[in-house]
XYZ file of C-alpha atoms in Angstrom:
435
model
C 16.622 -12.420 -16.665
C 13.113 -13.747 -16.417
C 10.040 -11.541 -15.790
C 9.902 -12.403 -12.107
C 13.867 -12.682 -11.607
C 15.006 -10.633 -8.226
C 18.496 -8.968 -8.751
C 21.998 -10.335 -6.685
C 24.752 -8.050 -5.890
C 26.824 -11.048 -6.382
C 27.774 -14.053 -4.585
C 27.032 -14.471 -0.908
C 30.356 -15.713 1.021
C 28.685 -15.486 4.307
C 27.057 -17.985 6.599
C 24.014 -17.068 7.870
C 23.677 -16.813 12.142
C 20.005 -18.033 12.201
C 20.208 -21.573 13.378
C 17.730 -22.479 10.968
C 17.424 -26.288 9.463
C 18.134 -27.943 5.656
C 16.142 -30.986 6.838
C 12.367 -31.822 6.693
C 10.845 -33.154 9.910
C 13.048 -31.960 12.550
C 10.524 -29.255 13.972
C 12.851 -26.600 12.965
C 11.695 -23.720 10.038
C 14.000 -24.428 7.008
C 16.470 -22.195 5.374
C 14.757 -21.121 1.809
C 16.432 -21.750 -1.364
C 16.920 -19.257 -4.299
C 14.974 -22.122 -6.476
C 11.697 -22.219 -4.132
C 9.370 -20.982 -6.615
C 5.513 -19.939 -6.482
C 3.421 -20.236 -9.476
C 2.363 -17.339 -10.035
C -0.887 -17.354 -12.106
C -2.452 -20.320 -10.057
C -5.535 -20.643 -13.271
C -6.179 -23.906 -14.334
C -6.706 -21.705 -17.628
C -2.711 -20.957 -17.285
C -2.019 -24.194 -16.142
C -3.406 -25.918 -19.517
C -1.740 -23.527 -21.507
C 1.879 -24.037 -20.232
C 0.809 -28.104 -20.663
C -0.199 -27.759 -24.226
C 2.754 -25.225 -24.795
C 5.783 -26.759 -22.921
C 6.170 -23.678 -21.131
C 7.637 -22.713 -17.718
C 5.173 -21.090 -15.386
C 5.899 -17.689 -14.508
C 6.854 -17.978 -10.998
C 7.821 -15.701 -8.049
C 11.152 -15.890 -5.810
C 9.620 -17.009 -1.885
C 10.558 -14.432 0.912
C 12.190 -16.256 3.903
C 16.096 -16.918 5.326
C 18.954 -18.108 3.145
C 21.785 -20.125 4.429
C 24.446 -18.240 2.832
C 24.176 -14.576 3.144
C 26.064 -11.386 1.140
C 26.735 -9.223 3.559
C 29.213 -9.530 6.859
C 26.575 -8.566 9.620
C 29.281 -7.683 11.987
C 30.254 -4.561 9.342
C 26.986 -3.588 7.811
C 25.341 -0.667 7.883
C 21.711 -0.542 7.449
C 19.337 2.757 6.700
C 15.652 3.497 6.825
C 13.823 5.918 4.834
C 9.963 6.661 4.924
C 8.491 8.878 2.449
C 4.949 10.365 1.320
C 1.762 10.526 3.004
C 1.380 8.802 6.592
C -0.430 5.371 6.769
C -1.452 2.553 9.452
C 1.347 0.906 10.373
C 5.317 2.536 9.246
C 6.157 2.646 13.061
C 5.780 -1.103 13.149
C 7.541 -1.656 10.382
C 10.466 0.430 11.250
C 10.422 -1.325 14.395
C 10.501 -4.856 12.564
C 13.215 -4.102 10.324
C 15.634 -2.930 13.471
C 14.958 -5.372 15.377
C 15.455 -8.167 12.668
C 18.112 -6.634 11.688
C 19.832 -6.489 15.032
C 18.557 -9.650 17.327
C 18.548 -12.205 13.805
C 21.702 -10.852 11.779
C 23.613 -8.932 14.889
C 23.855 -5.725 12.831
C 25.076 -3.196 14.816
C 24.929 0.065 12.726
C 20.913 1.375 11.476
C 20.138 4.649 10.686
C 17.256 6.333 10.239
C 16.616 9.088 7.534
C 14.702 12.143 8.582
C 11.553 13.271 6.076
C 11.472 11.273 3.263
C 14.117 11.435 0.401
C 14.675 14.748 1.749
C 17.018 13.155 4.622
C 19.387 11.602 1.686
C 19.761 15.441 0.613
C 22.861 16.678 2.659
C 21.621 20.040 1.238
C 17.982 19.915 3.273
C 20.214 19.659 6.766
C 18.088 16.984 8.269
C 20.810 14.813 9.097
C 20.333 11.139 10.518
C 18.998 9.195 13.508
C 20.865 6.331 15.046
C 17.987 3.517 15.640
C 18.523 0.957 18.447
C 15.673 -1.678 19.843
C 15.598 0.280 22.708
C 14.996 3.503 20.536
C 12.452 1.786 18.567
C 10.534 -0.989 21.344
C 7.411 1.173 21.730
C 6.965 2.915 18.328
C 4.435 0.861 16.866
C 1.599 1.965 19.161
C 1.700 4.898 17.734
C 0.496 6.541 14.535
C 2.500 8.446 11.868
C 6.308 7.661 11.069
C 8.803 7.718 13.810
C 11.464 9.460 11.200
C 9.008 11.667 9.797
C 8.256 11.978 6.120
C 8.152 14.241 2.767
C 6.645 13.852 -0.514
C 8.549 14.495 -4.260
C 11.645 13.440 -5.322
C 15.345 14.481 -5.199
C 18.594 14.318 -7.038
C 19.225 10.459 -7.587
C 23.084 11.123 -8.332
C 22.957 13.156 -4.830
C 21.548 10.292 -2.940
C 23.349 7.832 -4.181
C 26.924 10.071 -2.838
C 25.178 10.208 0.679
C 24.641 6.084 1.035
C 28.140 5.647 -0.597
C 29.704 8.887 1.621
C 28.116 7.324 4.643
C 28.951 3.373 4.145
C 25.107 2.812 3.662
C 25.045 -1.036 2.255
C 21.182 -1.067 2.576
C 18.558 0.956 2.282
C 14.769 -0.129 3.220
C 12.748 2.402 1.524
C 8.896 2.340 2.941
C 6.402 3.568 0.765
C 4.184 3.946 -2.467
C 4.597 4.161 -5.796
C 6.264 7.068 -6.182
C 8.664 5.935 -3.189
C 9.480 3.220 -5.234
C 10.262 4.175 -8.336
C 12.193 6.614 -6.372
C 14.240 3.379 -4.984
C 14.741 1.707 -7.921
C 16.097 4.918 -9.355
C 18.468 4.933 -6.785
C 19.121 1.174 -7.533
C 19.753 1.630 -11.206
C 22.386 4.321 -10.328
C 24.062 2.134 -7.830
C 24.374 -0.453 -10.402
C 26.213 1.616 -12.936
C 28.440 2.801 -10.681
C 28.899 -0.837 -9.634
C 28.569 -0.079 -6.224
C 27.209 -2.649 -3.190
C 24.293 -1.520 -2.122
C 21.319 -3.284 -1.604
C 17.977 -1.213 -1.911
C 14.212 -2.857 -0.809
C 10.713 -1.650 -0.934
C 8.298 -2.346 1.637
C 5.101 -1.241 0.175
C 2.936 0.974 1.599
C -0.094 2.828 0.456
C -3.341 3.181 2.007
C -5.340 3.275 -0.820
C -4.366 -0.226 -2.200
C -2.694 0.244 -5.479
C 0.291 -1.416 -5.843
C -0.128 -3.664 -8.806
C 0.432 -7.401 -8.360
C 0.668 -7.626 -4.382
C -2.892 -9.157 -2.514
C -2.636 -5.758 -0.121
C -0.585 -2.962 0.713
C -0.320 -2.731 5.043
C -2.429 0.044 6.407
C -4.640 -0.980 3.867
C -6.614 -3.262 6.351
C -6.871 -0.553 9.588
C -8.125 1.879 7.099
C -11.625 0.301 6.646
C -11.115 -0.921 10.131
C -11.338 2.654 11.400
C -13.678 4.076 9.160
C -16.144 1.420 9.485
C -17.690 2.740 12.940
C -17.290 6.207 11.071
C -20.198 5.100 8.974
C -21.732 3.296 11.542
C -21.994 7.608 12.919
C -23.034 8.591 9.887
C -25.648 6.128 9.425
C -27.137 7.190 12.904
C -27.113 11.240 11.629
C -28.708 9.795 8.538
C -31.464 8.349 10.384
C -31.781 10.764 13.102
C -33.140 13.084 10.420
C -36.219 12.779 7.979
C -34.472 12.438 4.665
C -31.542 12.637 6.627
C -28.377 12.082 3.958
C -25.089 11.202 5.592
C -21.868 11.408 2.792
C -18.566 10.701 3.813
C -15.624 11.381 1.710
C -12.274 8.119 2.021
C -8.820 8.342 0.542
C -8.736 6.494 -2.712
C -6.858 8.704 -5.585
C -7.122 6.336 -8.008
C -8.727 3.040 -6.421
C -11.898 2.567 -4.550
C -10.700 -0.214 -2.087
C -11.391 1.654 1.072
C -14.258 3.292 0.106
C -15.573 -0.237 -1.173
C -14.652 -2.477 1.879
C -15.659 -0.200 4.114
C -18.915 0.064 3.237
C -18.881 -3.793 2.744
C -17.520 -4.090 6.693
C -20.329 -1.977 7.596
C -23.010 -2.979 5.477
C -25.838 0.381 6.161
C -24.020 2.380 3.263
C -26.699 2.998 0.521
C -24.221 4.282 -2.469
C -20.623 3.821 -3.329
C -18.824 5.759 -5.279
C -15.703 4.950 -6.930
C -12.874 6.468 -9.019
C -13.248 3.167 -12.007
C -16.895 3.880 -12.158
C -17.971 6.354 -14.662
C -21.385 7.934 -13.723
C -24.052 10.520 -14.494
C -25.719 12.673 -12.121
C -28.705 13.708 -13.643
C -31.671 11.964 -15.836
C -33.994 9.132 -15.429
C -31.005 6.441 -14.560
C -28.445 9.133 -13.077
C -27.173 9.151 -9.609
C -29.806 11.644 -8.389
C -32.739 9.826 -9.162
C -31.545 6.945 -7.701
C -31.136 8.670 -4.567
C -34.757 10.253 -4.945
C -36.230 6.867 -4.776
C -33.798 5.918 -1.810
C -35.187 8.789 0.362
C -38.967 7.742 -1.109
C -38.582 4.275 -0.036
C -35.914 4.136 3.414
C -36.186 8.180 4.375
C -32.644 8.288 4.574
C -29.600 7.465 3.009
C -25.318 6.539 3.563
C -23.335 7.801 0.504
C -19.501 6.695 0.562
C -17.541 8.816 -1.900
C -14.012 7.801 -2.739
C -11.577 11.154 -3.370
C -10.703 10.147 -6.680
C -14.448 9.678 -8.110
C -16.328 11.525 -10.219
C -13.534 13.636 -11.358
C -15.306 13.791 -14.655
C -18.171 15.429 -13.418
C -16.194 19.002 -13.094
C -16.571 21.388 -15.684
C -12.835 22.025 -15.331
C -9.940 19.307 -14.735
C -7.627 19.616 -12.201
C -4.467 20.673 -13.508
C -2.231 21.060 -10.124
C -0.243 18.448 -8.940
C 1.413 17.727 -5.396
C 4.840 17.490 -4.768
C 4.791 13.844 -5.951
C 3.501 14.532 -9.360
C -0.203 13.300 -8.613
C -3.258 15.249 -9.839
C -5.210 16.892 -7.277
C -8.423 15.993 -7.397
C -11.048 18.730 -7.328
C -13.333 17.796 -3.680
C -16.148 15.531 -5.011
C -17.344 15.625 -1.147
C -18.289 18.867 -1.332
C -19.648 19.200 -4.856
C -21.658 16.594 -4.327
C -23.032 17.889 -1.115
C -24.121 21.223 -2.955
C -25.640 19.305 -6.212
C -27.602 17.159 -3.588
C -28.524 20.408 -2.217
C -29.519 22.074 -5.223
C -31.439 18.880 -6.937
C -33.685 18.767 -3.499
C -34.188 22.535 -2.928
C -37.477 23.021 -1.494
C -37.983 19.942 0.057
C -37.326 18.573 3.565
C -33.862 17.119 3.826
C -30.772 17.211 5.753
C -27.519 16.838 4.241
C -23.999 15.929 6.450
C -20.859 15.413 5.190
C -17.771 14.094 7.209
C -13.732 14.010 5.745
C -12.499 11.971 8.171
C -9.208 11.440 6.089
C -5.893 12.249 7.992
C -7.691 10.755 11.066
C -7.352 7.341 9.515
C -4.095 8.390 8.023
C -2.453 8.410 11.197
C -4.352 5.621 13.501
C -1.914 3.325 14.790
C -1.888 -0.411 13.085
C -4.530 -2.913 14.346
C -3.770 -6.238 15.335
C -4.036 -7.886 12.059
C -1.791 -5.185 10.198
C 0.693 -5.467 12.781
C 1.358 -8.925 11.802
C 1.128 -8.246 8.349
C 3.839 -5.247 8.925
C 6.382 -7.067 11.596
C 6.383 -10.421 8.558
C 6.807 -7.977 5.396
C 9.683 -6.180 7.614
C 11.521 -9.774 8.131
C 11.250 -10.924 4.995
C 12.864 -7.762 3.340
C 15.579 -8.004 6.241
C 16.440 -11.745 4.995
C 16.172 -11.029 1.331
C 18.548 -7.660 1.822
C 21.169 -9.329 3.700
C 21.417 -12.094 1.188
C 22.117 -9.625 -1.211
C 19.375 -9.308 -3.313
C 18.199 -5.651 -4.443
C 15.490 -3.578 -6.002
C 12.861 -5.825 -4.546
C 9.738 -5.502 -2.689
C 8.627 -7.583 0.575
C 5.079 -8.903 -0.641
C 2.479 -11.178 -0.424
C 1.023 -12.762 -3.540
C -1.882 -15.422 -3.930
C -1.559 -15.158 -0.103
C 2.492 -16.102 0.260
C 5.594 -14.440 1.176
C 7.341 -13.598 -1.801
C 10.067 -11.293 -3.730
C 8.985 -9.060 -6.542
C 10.935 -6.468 -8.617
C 10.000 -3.052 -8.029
C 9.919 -2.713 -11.914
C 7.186 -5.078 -12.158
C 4.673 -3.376 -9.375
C 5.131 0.102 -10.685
C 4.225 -0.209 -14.083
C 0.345 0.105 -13.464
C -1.916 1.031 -10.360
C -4.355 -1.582 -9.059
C -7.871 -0.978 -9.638
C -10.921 -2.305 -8.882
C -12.396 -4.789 -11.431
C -15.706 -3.713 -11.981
C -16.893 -7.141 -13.538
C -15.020 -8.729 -10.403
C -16.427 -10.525 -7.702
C -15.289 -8.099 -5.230
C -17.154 -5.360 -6.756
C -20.566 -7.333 -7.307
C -20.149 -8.078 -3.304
C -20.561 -4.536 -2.532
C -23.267 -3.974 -4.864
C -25.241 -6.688 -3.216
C -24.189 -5.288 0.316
C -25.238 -1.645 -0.820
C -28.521 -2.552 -3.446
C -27.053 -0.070 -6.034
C -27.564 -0.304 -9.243
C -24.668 -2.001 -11.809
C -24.451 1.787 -13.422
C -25.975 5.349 -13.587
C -24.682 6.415 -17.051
């Protein structure tokens, strides 16, 4: 199997229902083929080097309808599992996956699994939810997950008895990283037991981090709703002489939200990041730089992301949450009180705003709603034609199939000699370091 290569359950015997075309021209969207390939480092670096070299690209499998299909729609049963912490836009893709499933393929049977991996625990008691369209029609103007959701893992062996037990032949798993390399767990198990069960990842996590993908959904209303939030603070900011405004995003590991906010609302002043290493005190540290802010503009916006400046505590953080993440010690609030401290004695006023699970739970916007309702079709075609241990993405800005093995292996970070980066620091007037 090749790096990119998506896993079959076998050979599909079954017509597809979508009256879709094989022809070029006739106005009608064409059936995709298993060989429609996407380069997928598009370089003209790469390109030279698989000229001089004779070798094959490295491409990716493209997302869309295939004419021949695995499963018999009329006798499949479908399930839906969302797991760790809420984000923009699960409702809508619950909603997309039901109702591709039933008005495309005319399957009958979807279930929905209560709270996470919890719901595939017969143990936990949680039971299952029967989803219809009519059950599902009006769920994506709303925040949070319609089947509720649970962090941290559970038996594989167990969850693969309750699909099997219960006639599951697909399971949609939405979520992060942990949610899916909790699926392709379950997928590897399934395989040795030789069992036909197709399992898909639709990846979601706010902060950005899946490896490989151009953006996780939610991703995009997260900066979308905390943009006017610093639009607020930058009003308290200069409301007050030396007024300093710092407000604290989600971003564990990754900056992204913390970064493109600030670049979608350009009156932030400092942004900090979990990749950037910095020092607080001395002639180039943080707080000097935000002495001669205040000296110069009388105010100042500070954007913190959660997982920044971790290295700044005297003692590391060694609790973890139920999915086996580090809690990071609150670098809001320590840097509130070392701002505090470093200007004792002189006029200024500090506020600091979390406005985390508020953006957690905002319903999708209209451009994630897209983004959701097209990832939740494509992982309805690729499942019923049988493929598994995938994940509905977008790469170099097309629909595409990628193994779960490949997007777990590393978190996405920001490149700090990237473009992207160097954007913000021109929208902010930062300097390149404080160490």
């Amino acid at each position: 199997m090749g790096k990119f290569q998506i896993e079959s359950l076998g050979m599909p015997h079954y017509k597809s229902p979508l009256k879709l075309s094989t022809v070029k021209g006739d106005n009608i969207f064409d059936f995709v083929s298993d060989a429609d390939r996407l380069v997928f480092d598009q370089s003209m670096e790469y390109y030279n080097h698989c000229l001089k070299t004779g070798e094959a690209p490295l491409c990716l499998e493209k997302a869309g309808p295939r004419q021949d299909i695995f499963f018999d729609a009329q006798n499949t049963t479908a399930a839906i599992v969302t797991c760790g912490g809420l984000c923009p836009g699960i409702n809508n893709v619950i909603r997309g996956v039901v109702m591709g499933l039933h008005y495309f393929y005319g399957v009958k049977k979807i279930l929905g699994i209560p709270y996470g991996y919890e719901g595939l625990n017969p143990e936990k008691g949680h039971g299952f939810v029967e989803l219809t369209p009519d059950k599902v029609k009006d769920i994506h103007q709303f925040g949070g997950t319609f089947l509720g959701s649970s962090r941290g893992s559970q038996d594989v062996s167990k969850m693969v008895d309750t699909l099997q037990a219960n006639n599951i032949d697909i399971l949609f798993a939405i979520g992060g990283d942990g949610t899916l390399k909790g699926v392709d767990a379950i997928g590897q198990e399934i395989k040795k037991r030789n069992a036909k069960i197709s399992v898909v990842g639709i990846p979601k996590t706010i902060d950005n981090d899946i490896d490989l993908i151009d953006e996780s959904f939610g991703f995009e209303t997260a900066f979308d709703v905390a943009s006017p939030i610093l639009r607020d603070a930058h009003n308290e900011a200069t409301g007050a002489f030396n007024g300093i405004s710092i407000v604290k995003l989600m971003g564990r590991d990754s900056g992204f939200i913390a970064a493109s906010a600030a670049l979608s609302m350009p009156v932030v002043n400092f942004v900090l990041v979990p990749e950037m290493d910095f020092s607080l005190e001395g002639e180039k540290g943080f707080l000097k730089a935000l002495e001669q802010r205040l000296e110069l503009k009388r105010h100042a916006v500070i954007v913190v992301a959660e997982g920044a400046g971790q290295h700044l505590f005297q003692e590391k953080s060694g609790v973890k949450d139920a999915s086996g993440n580090v809690k990071h010690k609150d670098i809001g609030l320590f840097l509130k009180e070392k701002i505090g401290e470093h200007f004792k004695g002189s006029s200024v006023t500090i506020k600091y705003i979390d406005p985390s699970y508020i953006i957690r739970s905002a319903p999708a916007n209209s451009s994630d709603s897209v983004y959701c309702s097209r990832l939740a079709y494509h992982a309805v075609h690729g499942a019923m034609a049988g493929k598994t241990r995938f994940v509905s993405s977008k790469v170099n800005n097309k629909y595409v199939y990628v193994p779960i093995s490949e997007v777990t292996q590393k978190r996405k970070e920001i490149d700090m000699e990237g473009e992207f980066w160097f954007s913000v620091l021109q929208s902010t007037g930062q300097p390149f370091s404080w160490a």
